Amino acid sequence: MTTSSRPPSHRFASVAGRIALTVLPLGAALTILAGLLPAPQGPSDPRTLATRIVAGVVISAVALAAVLVATRREGKPLGDAGLTSIRAGWRLAVWGALVWVVPAAATFVVLALLGTPLTVTVPAAELARTVPLLLLAVLLTEALPEEAVFRGHVTTTVAAVTRGWWVIIAQAVLFTVFAGVLRQTWHPADLSLFLAMGIGLGYLRATTGSVWMPIGFHTAFQTGSQLVLTHEAVHLVGGTGAAGLALGAIPFAAAAVLVSTTGVPRLVAPGARAPR
């Protein structure tokens, strides 16, 4: 059996450099666009959402290009970073979204029965316009670029020096630090949310071997969260505590249990690995 002759410090330095090839371009794109874009008129304003979508096209392009360059430089195909073709991945993305939507919706129903309803505060036409625009904005500015970089290239790169849960935890920590640097806030409550999110999405990536299920789950999670917490289209009587339960804790727990016990349906991913 052959082993690497390089000392551990050199291996970790190499991994750090490879990670920087994708994380730094994503961070630069987000920072530059945040400085260039005009102040939003309101989170639900169509012009604000359209601006986010246009910015998202640029951010996603930068992230995907960075991952492509990094993987080619390493002599690996994109599939090694979990970025299979859209033809193979769209079902996983839809499945990931459903895995969030169903338990979240069920939780909101239970909360409503307990006297904590979720109410729509705008006309149906406005809600029907806001939801798809918000979903597309979230997909392009957050879910696709972040999953491609962190659950894609970063996860694969970290796996070169460690295994199992250490990979999931390491990429989640890097994701949390990245969020803290960009947001310029290090409040423990905020950071713990990003860490939990990174671990949950990292687990989906590790279990399915693809970034597409995390992309779908991430898109649904952030679309629902922003719709409830930052937009004026819906209102939850129970406040942030009930919202955190319905939007985060229960859907993430349900997703972990589902993929651990049943894996991915063959209709969704014919070649998916069975759970161990």
PDB file of C-alpha atoms in Angstrom:
ATOM      1  CA  MET A   1       0.000   0.000   0.000  1.00  0.00           C
ATOM      2  CA  THR A   2       1.361   3.423  -0.944  1.00  0.00           C
ATOM      3  CA  THR A   3       0.940   6.476   1.210  1.00  0.00           C
ATOM      4  CA  SER A   4       1.494  10.149   0.574  1.00  0.00           C
ATOM      5  CA  SER A   5       5.056  11.252   1.353  1.00  0.00           C
ATOM      6  CA  ARG A   6       3.998  14.857   1.891  1.00  0.00           C
ATOM      7  CA  PRO A   7       3.787  16.020   5.516  1.00  0.00           C
ATOM      8  CA  PRO A   8       0.298  16.795   6.881  1.00  0.00           C
ATOM      9  CA  SER A   9       1.000  20.539   6.908  1.00  0.00           C
ATOM     10  CA  HIS A  10       1.630  20.487   3.152  1.00  0.00           C
ATOM     11  CA  ARG A  11      -1.525  18.483   2.521  1.00  0.00           C
ATOM     12  CA  PHE A  12      -3.672  20.888   4.533  1.00  0.00           C
ATOM     13  CA  ALA A  13      -2.063  23.879   2.806  1.00  0.00           C
ATOM     14  CA  SER A  14      -2.866  22.303  -0.551  1.00  0.00           C
ATOM     15  CA  VAL A  15      -6.479  21.723   0.492  1.00  0.00           C
ATOM     16  CA  ALA A  16      -6.789  25.313   1.733  1.00  0.00           C
ATOM     17  CA  GLY A  17      -5.497  26.621  -1.577  1.00  0.00           C
ATOM     18  CA  ARG A  18      -7.911  24.471  -3.557  1.00  0.00           C
ATOM     19  CA  ILE A  19     -10.823  25.615  -1.398  1.00  0.00           C
ATOM     20  CA  ALA A  20      -9.845  29.257  -1.927  1.00  0.00           C
ATOM     21  CA  LEU A  21     -10.140  28.778  -5.698  1.00  0.00           C
ATOM     22  CA  THR A  22     -13.922  28.532  -5.403  1.00  0.00           C
ATOM     23  CA  VAL A  23     -14.782  30.281  -2.129  1.00  0.00           C
ATOM     24  CA  LEU A  24     -12.958  33.541  -2.891  1.00  0.00           C
ATOM     25  CA  PRO A  25     -14.606  34.136  -6.309  1.00  0.00           C
ATOM     26  CA  LEU A  26     -18.039  33.508  -4.785  1.00  0.00           C
ATOM     27  CA  GLY A  27     -17.318  35.881  -1.914  1.00  0.00           C
ATOM     28  CA  ALA A  28     -15.974  38.525  -4.292  1.00  0.00           C
ATOM     29  CA  ALA A  29     -19.032  38.296  -6.546  1.00  0.00           C
ATOM     30  CA  LEU A  30     -21.422  38.631  -3.608  1.00  0.00           C
ATOM     31  CA  THR A  31     -19.495  41.556  -2.112  1.00  0.00           C
ATOM     32  CA  ILE A  32     -19.091  43.495  -5.370  1.00  0.00           C
ATOM     33  CA  LEU A  33     -22.713  43.089  -6.414  1.00  0.00           C
ATOM     34  CA  ALA A  34     -23.948  44.062  -2.951  1.00  0.00           C
ATOM     35  CA  GLY A  35     -22.004  47.311  -3.309  1.00  0.00           C
ATOM     36  CA  LEU A  36     -23.163  48.012  -6.845  1.00  0.00           C
ATOM     37  CA  LEU A  37     -26.855  47.256  -6.528  1.00  0.00           C
ATOM     38  CA  PRO A  38     -29.227  50.067  -5.520  1.00  0.00           C
ATOM     39  CA  ALA A  39     -30.995  50.023  -2.177  1.00  0.00           C
ATOM     40  CA  PRO A  40     -34.069  47.753  -2.392  1.00  0.00           C
ATOM     41  CA  GLN A  41     -37.503  49.366  -2.518  1.00  0.00           C
ATOM     42  CA  GLY A  42     -38.967  46.529  -0.459  1.00  0.00           C
ATOM     43  CA  PRO A  43     -38.368  42.767  -0.274  1.00  0.00           C
ATOM     44  CA  SER A  44     -41.557  41.921  -2.175  1.00  0.00           C
ATOM     45  CA  ASP A  45     -41.274  44.682  -4.770  1.00  0.00           C
ATOM     46  CA  PRO A  46     -41.075  43.096  -8.253  1.00  0.00           C
ATOM     47  CA  ARG A  47     -38.169  45.392  -9.165  1.00  0.00           C
ATOM     48  CA  THR A  48     -36.246  44.265  -6.103  1.00  0.00           C
ATOM     49  CA  LEU A  49     -36.836  40.601  -6.903  1.00  0.00           C
ATOM     50  CA  ALA A  50     -35.969  41.143 -10.581  1.00  0.00           C
ATOM     51  CA  THR A  51     -32.708  42.816  -9.539  1.00  0.00           C
ATOM     52  CA  ARG A  52     -31.920  39.877  -7.272  1.00  0.00           C
ATOM     53  CA  ILE A  53     -32.570  37.471 -10.136  1.00  0.00           C
ATOM     54  CA  VAL A  54     -30.259  39.346 -12.511  1.00  0.00           C
ATOM     55  CA  ALA A  55     -27.577  39.491  -9.819  1.00  0.00           C
ATOM     56  CA  GLY A  56     -28.148  35.799  -9.179  1.00  0.00           C
ATOM     57  CA  VAL A  57     -27.392  34.941 -12.789  1.00  0.00           C
ATOM     58  CA  VAL A  58     -23.995  36.611 -12.391  1.00  0.00           C
ATOM     59  CA  ILE A  59     -23.307  35.027  -8.990  1.00  0.00           C
ATOM     60  CA  SER A  60     -24.263  31.542 -10.183  1.00  0.00           C
ATOM     61  CA  ALA A  61     -22.157  31.954 -13.327  1.00  0.00           C
ATOM     62  CA  VAL A  62     -19.121  32.990 -11.267  1.00  0.00           C
ATOM     63  CA  ALA A  63     -19.592  30.111  -8.812  1.00  0.00           C
ATOM     64  CA  LEU A  64     -20.086  27.464 -11.486  1.00  0.00           C
ATOM     65  CA  ALA A  65     -17.162  28.793 -13.525  1.00  0.00           C
ATOM     66  CA  ALA A  66     -14.940  28.712 -10.434  1.00  0.00           C
ATOM     67  CA  VAL A  67     -15.938  25.118  -9.679  1.00  0.00           C
ATOM     68  CA  LEU A  68     -15.390  24.123 -13.316  1.00  0.00           C
ATOM     69  CA  VAL A  69     -11.930  25.712 -13.409  1.00  0.00           C
ATOM     70  CA  ALA A  70     -10.972  24.183 -10.058  1.00  0.00           C
ATOM     71  CA  THR A  71     -12.085  20.668 -10.975  1.00  0.00           C
ATOM     72  CA  ARG A  72     -10.428  20.842 -14.395  1.00  0.00           C
ATOM     73  CA  ARG A  73      -7.227  22.093 -12.758  1.00  0.00           C
ATOM     74  CA  GLU A  74      -7.354  19.065 -10.456  1.00  0.00           C
ATOM     75  CA  GLY A  75      -7.997  16.754 -13.404  1.00  0.00           C
ATOM     76  CA  LYS A  76     -11.440  15.708 -12.171  1.00  0.00           C
ATOM     77  CA  PRO A  77     -14.890  15.763 -13.779  1.00  0.00           C
ATOM     78  CA  LEU A  78     -17.666  17.940 -12.366  1.00  0.00           C
ATOM     79  CA  GLY A  79     -19.467  14.792 -11.277  1.00  0.00           C
ATOM     80  CA  ASP A  80     -16.791  14.221  -8.630  1.00  0.00           C
ATOM     81  CA  ALA A  81     -17.948  17.474  -7.017  1.00  0.00           C
ATOM     82  CA  GLY A  82     -21.549  16.264  -7.029  1.00  0.00           C
ATOM     83  CA  LEU A  83     -22.444  18.439 -10.022  1.00  0.00           C
ATOM     84  CA  THR A  84     -24.023  15.964 -12.377  1.00  0.00           C
ATOM     85  CA  SER A  85     -25.975  17.133 -15.417  1.00  0.00           C
ATOM     86  CA  ILE A  86     -29.308  18.902 -15.042  1.00  0.00           C
ATOM     87  CA  ARG A  87     -30.940  16.008 -16.895  1.00  0.00           C
ATOM     88  CA  ALA A  88     -29.789  13.665 -14.139  1.00  0.00           C
ATOM     89  CA  GLY A  89     -30.216  16.135 -11.298  1.00  0.00           C
ATOM     90  CA  TRP A  90     -33.510  17.961 -11.725  1.00  0.00           C
ATOM     91  CA  ARG A  91     -35.530  15.125 -10.199  1.00  0.00           C
ATOM     92  CA  LEU A  92     -33.268  15.146  -7.149  1.00  0.00           C
ATOM     93  CA  ALA A  93     -33.709  18.920  -6.864  1.00  0.00           C
ATOM     94  CA  VAL A  94     -37.499  18.624  -7.000  1.00  0.00           C
ATOM     95  CA  TRP A  95     -37.358  15.760  -4.501  1.00  0.00           C
ATOM     96  CA  GLY A  96     -35.223  17.868  -2.188  1.00  0.00           C
ATOM     97  CA  ALA A  97     -37.749  20.697  -2.363  1.00  0.00           C
ATOM     98  CA  LEU A  98     -40.625  18.325  -1.597  1.00  0.00           C
ATOM     99  CA  VAL A  99     -38.732  16.851   1.347  1.00  0.00           C
ATOM    100  CA  TRP A 100     -38.749  20.345   2.860  1.00  0.00           C
ATOM    101  CA  VAL A 101     -42.222  21.461   1.735  1.00  0.00           C
ATOM    102  CA  VAL A 102     -44.227  18.480   3.012  1.00  0.00           C
ATOM    103  CA  PRO A 103     -43.077  18.455   6.676  1.00  0.00           C
ATOM    104  CA  ALA A 104     -43.066  22.272   6.777  1.00  0.00           C
ATOM    105  CA  ALA A 105     -46.645  22.408   5.492  1.00  0.00           C
ATOM    106  CA  ALA A 106     -47.717  19.671   7.912  1.00  0.00           C
ATOM    107  CA  THR A 107     -46.172  21.605  10.798  1.00  0.00           C
ATOM    108  CA  PHE A 108     -47.977  24.797   9.802  1.00  0.00           C
ATOM    109  CA  VAL A 109     -51.252  22.847   9.716  1.00  0.00           C
ATOM    110  CA  VAL A 110     -50.633  21.538  13.236  1.00  0.00           C
ATOM    111  CA  LEU A 111     -49.723  25.031  14.449  1.00  0.00           C
ATOM    112  CA  ALA A 112     -52.937  26.386  12.938  1.00  0.00           C
ATOM    113  CA  LEU A 113     -54.969  23.734  14.754  1.00  0.00           C
ATOM    114  CA  LEU A 114     -53.220  24.792  17.972  1.00  0.00           C
ATOM    115  CA  GLY A 115     -54.183  28.428  17.450  1.00  0.00           C
ATOM    116  CA  THR A 116     -51.069  29.699  15.654  1.00  0.00           C
ATOM    117  CA  PRO A 117     -52.214  30.139  12.052  1.00  0.00           C
ATOM    118  CA  LEU A 118     -50.238  31.275   9.033  1.00  0.00           C
ATOM    119  CA  THR A 119     -52.296  33.944   7.281  1.00  0.00           C
ATOM    120  CA  VAL A 120     -51.942  35.507   3.832  1.00  0.00           C
ATOM    121  CA  THR A 121     -51.927  39.308   4.067  1.00  0.00           C
ATOM    122  CA  VAL A 122     -51.882  40.249   0.363  1.00  0.00           C
ATOM    123  CA  PRO A 123     -54.206  39.550  -2.582  1.00  0.00           C
ATOM    124  CA  ALA A 124     -53.844  36.144  -4.205  1.00  0.00           C
ATOM    125  CA  ALA A 125     -52.540  37.677  -7.430  1.00  0.00           C
ATOM    126  CA  GLU A 126     -49.726  39.450  -5.590  1.00  0.00           C
ATOM    127  CA  LEU A 127     -48.785  36.280  -3.710  1.00  0.00           C
ATOM    128  CA  ALA A 128     -48.813  34.294  -6.960  1.00  0.00           C
ATOM    129  CA  ARG A 129     -46.418  36.859  -8.433  1.00  0.00           C
ATOM    130  CA  THR A 130     -44.118  37.092  -5.420  1.00  0.00           C
ATOM    131  CA  VAL A 131     -43.563  33.383  -4.771  1.00  0.00           C
ATOM    132  CA  PRO A 132     -42.071  32.357  -8.154  1.00  0.00           C
ATOM    133  CA  LEU A 133     -39.942  35.512  -8.344  1.00  0.00           C
ATOM    134  CA  LEU A 134     -38.645  34.933  -4.826  1.00  0.00           C
ATOM    135  CA  LEU A 135     -37.984  31.260  -5.540  1.00  0.00           C
ATOM    136  CA  LEU A 136     -35.955  32.114  -8.640  1.00  0.00           C
ATOM    137  CA  ALA A 137     -34.043  34.819  -6.757  1.00  0.00           C
ATOM    138  CA  VAL A 138     -33.188  32.396  -3.950  1.00  0.00           C
ATOM    139  CA  LEU A 139     -32.160  29.662  -6.381  1.00  0.00           C
ATOM    140  CA  LEU A 140     -29.776  31.888  -8.324  1.00  0.00           C
ATOM    141  CA  THR A 141     -28.332  34.091  -5.574  1.00  0.00           C
ATOM    142  CA  GLU A 142     -28.079  31.526  -2.779  1.00  0.00           C
ATOM    143  CA  ALA A 143     -28.921  27.879  -3.348  1.00  0.00           C
ATOM    144  CA  LEU A 144     -27.181  27.090  -6.635  1.00  0.00           C
ATOM    145  CA  PRO A 145     -23.901  28.990  -6.059  1.00  0.00           C
ATOM    146  CA  GLU A 146     -23.558  28.084  -2.379  1.00  0.00           C
ATOM    147  CA  GLU A 147     -24.320  24.402  -2.890  1.00  0.00           C
ATOM    148  CA  ALA A 148     -22.050  24.151  -5.931  1.00  0.00           C
ATOM    149  CA  VAL A 149     -19.170  25.654  -3.959  1.00  0.00           C
ATOM    150  CA  PHE A 150     -19.629  24.321  -0.415  1.00  0.00           C
ATOM    151  CA  ARG A 151     -21.526  21.051  -0.785  1.00  0.00           C
ATOM    152  CA  GLY A 152     -19.830  20.535  -4.141  1.00  0.00           C
ATOM    153  CA  HIS A 153     -16.174  21.473  -4.531  1.00  0.00           C
ATOM    154  CA  VAL A 154     -15.367  22.244  -0.882  1.00  0.00           C
ATOM    155  CA  THR A 155     -16.864  18.970   0.337  1.00  0.00           C
ATOM    156  CA  THR A 156     -14.959  16.969  -2.267  1.00  0.00           C
ATOM    157  CA  THR A 157     -11.723  18.790  -1.446  1.00  0.00           C
ATOM    158  CA  VAL A 158     -12.062  18.300   2.312  1.00  0.00           C
ATOM    159  CA  ALA A 159     -12.716  14.599   1.697  1.00  0.00           C
ATOM    160  CA  ALA A 160      -9.110  14.319   0.519  1.00  0.00           C
ATOM    161  CA  VAL A 161      -7.852  14.738   4.092  1.00  0.00           C
ATOM    162  CA  THR A 162     -10.667  13.327   6.242  1.00  0.00           C
ATOM    163  CA  ARG A 163     -13.739  11.109   6.061  1.00  0.00           C
ATOM    164  CA  GLY A 164     -17.345  10.682   7.169  1.00  0.00           C
ATOM    165  CA  TRP A 165     -18.869  13.166   9.569  1.00  0.00           C
ATOM    166  CA  TRP A 166     -15.635  15.154   9.737  1.00  0.00           C
ATOM    167  CA  VAL A 167     -16.164  16.147   6.100  1.00  0.00           C
ATOM    168  CA  ILE A 168     -19.718  17.283   6.833  1.00  0.00           C
ATOM    169  CA  ILE A 169     -18.673  19.244   9.906  1.00  0.00           C
ATOM    170  CA  ALA A 170     -15.634  20.826   8.243  1.00  0.00           C
ATOM    171  CA  GLN A 171     -17.546  22.150   5.236  1.00  0.00           C
ATOM    172  CA  ALA A 172     -20.321  23.384   7.551  1.00  0.00           C
ATOM    173  CA  VAL A 173     -17.785  25.304   9.655  1.00  0.00           C
ATOM    174  CA  LEU A 174     -16.289  26.864   6.521  1.00  0.00           C
ATOM    175  CA  PHE A 175     -19.796  27.765   5.333  1.00  0.00           C
ATOM    176  CA  THR A 176     -20.516  29.402   8.700  1.00  0.00           C
ATOM    177  CA  VAL A 177     -17.284  31.418   8.667  1.00  0.00           C
ATOM    178  CA  PHE A 178     -18.029  32.494   5.092  1.00  0.00           C
ATOM    179  CA  ALA A 179     -21.484  33.716   6.144  1.00  0.00           C
ATOM    180  CA  GLY A 180     -20.059  35.552   9.149  1.00  0.00           C
ATOM    181  CA  VAL A 181     -17.442  37.348   7.055  1.00  0.00           C
ATOM    182  CA  LEU A 182     -19.942  38.431   4.402  1.00  0.00           C
ATOM    183  CA  ARG A 183     -22.614  39.513   6.864  1.00  0.00           C
ATOM    184  CA  GLN A 184     -20.072  41.141   9.198  1.00  0.00           C
ATOM    185  CA  THR A 185     -21.861  39.711  12.203  1.00  0.00           C
ATOM    186  CA  TRP A 186     -20.697  37.022  14.611  1.00  0.00           C
ATOM    187  CA  HIS A 187     -23.745  36.678  16.819  1.00  0.00           C
ATOM    188  CA  PRO A 188     -23.804  33.101  18.192  1.00  0.00           C
ATOM    189  CA  ALA A 189     -27.500  32.628  17.377  1.00  0.00           C
ATOM    190  CA  ASP A 190     -26.981  33.572  13.721  1.00  0.00           C
ATOM    191  CA  LEU A 191     -23.848  31.482  13.381  1.00  0.00           C
ATOM    192  CA  SER A 192     -25.509  28.454  14.960  1.00  0.00           C
ATOM    193  CA  LEU A 193     -28.256  28.631  12.342  1.00  0.00           C
ATOM    194  CA  PHE A 194     -25.727  28.643   9.506  1.00  0.00           C
ATOM    195  CA  LEU A 195     -23.806  25.789  11.131  1.00  0.00           C
ATOM    196  CA  ALA A 196     -26.962  23.678  11.515  1.00  0.00           C
ATOM    197  CA  MET A 197     -27.952  24.477   7.948  1.00  0.00           C
ATOM    198  CA  GLY A 198     -24.503  23.523   6.666  1.00  0.00           C
ATOM    199  CA  ILE A 199     -24.551  20.230   8.548  1.00  0.00           C
ATOM    200  CA  GLY A 200     -28.052  19.371   7.339  1.00  0.00           C
ATOM    201  CA  LEU A 201     -27.326  20.169   3.706  1.00  0.00           C
ATOM    202  CA  GLY A 202     -23.942  18.474   3.964  1.00  0.00           C
ATOM    203  CA  TYR A 203     -25.622  15.326   5.218  1.00  0.00           C
ATOM    204  CA  LEU A 204     -27.971  15.317   2.215  1.00  0.00           C
ATOM    205  CA  ARG A 205     -24.951  15.692  -0.066  1.00  0.00           C
ATOM    206  CA  ALA A 206     -23.079  12.867   1.661  1.00  0.00           C
ATOM    207  CA  THR A 207     -26.077  10.547   1.558  1.00  0.00           C
ATOM    208  CA  THR A 208     -27.101  11.167  -2.055  1.00  0.00           C
ATOM    209  CA  GLY A 209     -23.659  11.823  -3.530  1.00  0.00           C
ATOM    210  CA  SER A 210     -25.069  14.834  -5.372  1.00  0.00           C
ATOM    211  CA  VAL A 211     -25.553  18.557  -4.789  1.00  0.00           C
ATOM    212  CA  TRP A 212     -28.945  18.543  -6.507  1.00  0.00           C
ATOM    213  CA  MET A 213     -30.997  17.407  -3.530  1.00  0.00           C
ATOM    214  CA  PRO A 214     -29.345  20.048  -1.301  1.00  0.00           C
ATOM    215  CA  ILE A 215     -30.031  22.658  -4.014  1.00  0.00           C
ATOM    216  CA  GLY A 216     -33.744  21.808  -4.046  1.00  0.00           C
ATOM    217  CA  PHE A 217     -33.977  21.643  -0.260  1.00  0.00           C
ATOM    218  CA  HIS A 218     -31.998  24.886   0.177  1.00  0.00           C
ATOM    219  CA  THR A 219     -34.192  26.702  -2.361  1.00  0.00           C
ATOM    220  CA  ALA A 220     -37.435  25.610  -0.724  1.00  0.00           C
ATOM    221  CA  PHE A 221     -36.138  26.316   2.794  1.00  0.00           C
ATOM    222  CA  GLN A 222     -34.916  29.827   2.061  1.00  0.00           C
ATOM    223  CA  THR A 223     -37.917  30.706  -0.097  1.00  0.00           C
ATOM    224  CA  GLY A 224     -40.297  29.668   2.668  1.00  0.00           C
ATOM    225  CA  SER A 225     -38.214  31.326   5.375  1.00  0.00           C
ATOM    226  CA  GLN A 226     -37.922  34.638   3.556  1.00  0.00           C
ATOM    227  CA  LEU A 227     -41.599  34.596   2.621  1.00  0.00           C
ATOM    228  CA  VAL A 228     -42.611  34.150   6.265  1.00  0.00           C
ATOM    229  CA  LEU A 229     -39.916  36.170   8.044  1.00  0.00           C
ATOM    230  CA  THR A 230     -38.991  39.079   5.752  1.00  0.00           C
ATOM    231  CA  HIS A 231     -41.830  39.577   3.297  1.00  0.00           C
ATOM    232  CA  GLU A 232     -45.206  41.066   4.097  1.00  0.00           C
ATOM    233  CA  ALA A 233     -47.135  38.526   2.052  1.00  0.00           C
ATOM    234  CA  VAL A 234     -47.769  36.119   4.934  1.00  0.00           C
ATOM    235  CA  HIS A 235     -47.860  36.424   8.704  1.00  0.00           C
ATOM    236  CA  LEU A 236     -47.384  33.779  11.396  1.00  0.00           C
ATOM    237  CA  VAL A 237     -49.098  34.560  14.686  1.00  0.00           C
ATOM    238  CA  GLY A 238     -46.613  32.546  16.745  1.00  0.00           C
ATOM    239  CA  GLY A 239     -43.571  34.651  15.826  1.00  0.00           C
ATOM    240  CA  THR A 240     -40.029  33.467  15.207  1.00  0.00           C
ATOM    241  CA  GLY A 241     -40.162  30.558  17.661  1.00  0.00           C
ATOM    242  CA  ALA A 242     -42.995  28.800  15.870  1.00  0.00           C
ATOM    243  CA  ALA A 243     -41.528  29.788  12.517  1.00  0.00           C
ATOM    244  CA  GLY A 244     -38.169  28.248  13.412  1.00  0.00           C
ATOM    245  CA  LEU A 245     -39.894  24.999  14.299  1.00  0.00           C
ATOM    246  CA  ALA A 246     -41.924  24.810  11.086  1.00  0.00           C
ATOM    247  CA  LEU A 247     -39.316  26.207   8.720  1.00  0.00           C
ATOM    248  CA  GLY A 248     -36.154  24.664  10.099  1.00  0.00           C
ATOM    249  CA  ALA A 249     -36.116  22.140  12.919  1.00  0.00           C
ATOM    250  CA  ILE A 250     -38.835  19.749  11.770  1.00  0.00           C
ATOM    251  CA  PRO A 251     -38.105  19.751   7.997  1.00  0.00           C
ATOM    252  CA  PHE A 252     -34.359  19.273   8.557  1.00  0.00           C
ATOM    253  CA  ALA A 253     -34.964  16.456  11.047  1.00  0.00           C
ATOM    254  CA  ALA A 254     -37.508  14.821   8.744  1.00  0.00           C
ATOM    255  CA  ALA A 255     -35.099  15.018   5.796  1.00  0.00           C
ATOM    256  CA  ALA A 256     -32.293  13.415   7.801  1.00  0.00           C
ATOM    257  CA  VAL A 257     -34.529  10.570   8.958  1.00  0.00           C
ATOM    258  CA  LEU A 258     -35.957  10.035   5.475  1.00  0.00           C
ATOM    259  CA  VAL A 259     -32.670   9.796   3.585  1.00  0.00           C
ATOM    260  CA  SER A 260     -31.118   7.702   6.363  1.00  0.00           C
ATOM    261  CA  THR A 261     -33.890   5.122   6.415  1.00  0.00           C
ATOM    262  CA  THR A 262     -35.318   4.998   2.896  1.00  0.00           C
ATOM    263  CA  GLY A 263     -32.700   6.691   0.747  1.00  0.00           C
ATOM    264  CA  VAL A 264     -33.798   8.269  -2.530  1.00  0.00           C
ATOM    265  CA  PRO A 265     -36.670   6.729  -4.535  1.00  0.00           C
ATOM    266  CA  ARG A 266     -35.486   4.969  -7.694  1.00  0.00           C
ATOM    267  CA  LEU A 267     -37.961   7.027  -9.708  1.00  0.00           C
ATOM    268  CA  VAL A 268     -36.065  10.127  -8.577  1.00  0.00           C
ATOM    269  CA  ALA A 269     -32.526   8.733  -8.982  1.00  0.00           C
ATOM    270  CA  PRO A 270     -32.358   5.273 -10.596  1.00  0.00           C
ATOM    271  CA  GLY A 271     -28.704   4.811  -9.620  1.00  0.00           C
ATOM    272  CA  ALA A 272     -29.024   6.121  -6.080  1.00  0.00           C
ATOM    273  CA  ARG A 273     -27.263   4.305  -3.283  1.00  0.00           C
ATOM    274  CA  ALA A 274     -29.353   2.438  -0.757  1.00  0.00           C
ATOM    275  CA  PRO A 275     -29.128   3.613   2.861  1.00  0.00           C
ATOM    276  CA  ARG A 276     -26.690   1.723   5.073  1.00  0.00           C
TER     277      ARG A 276
END
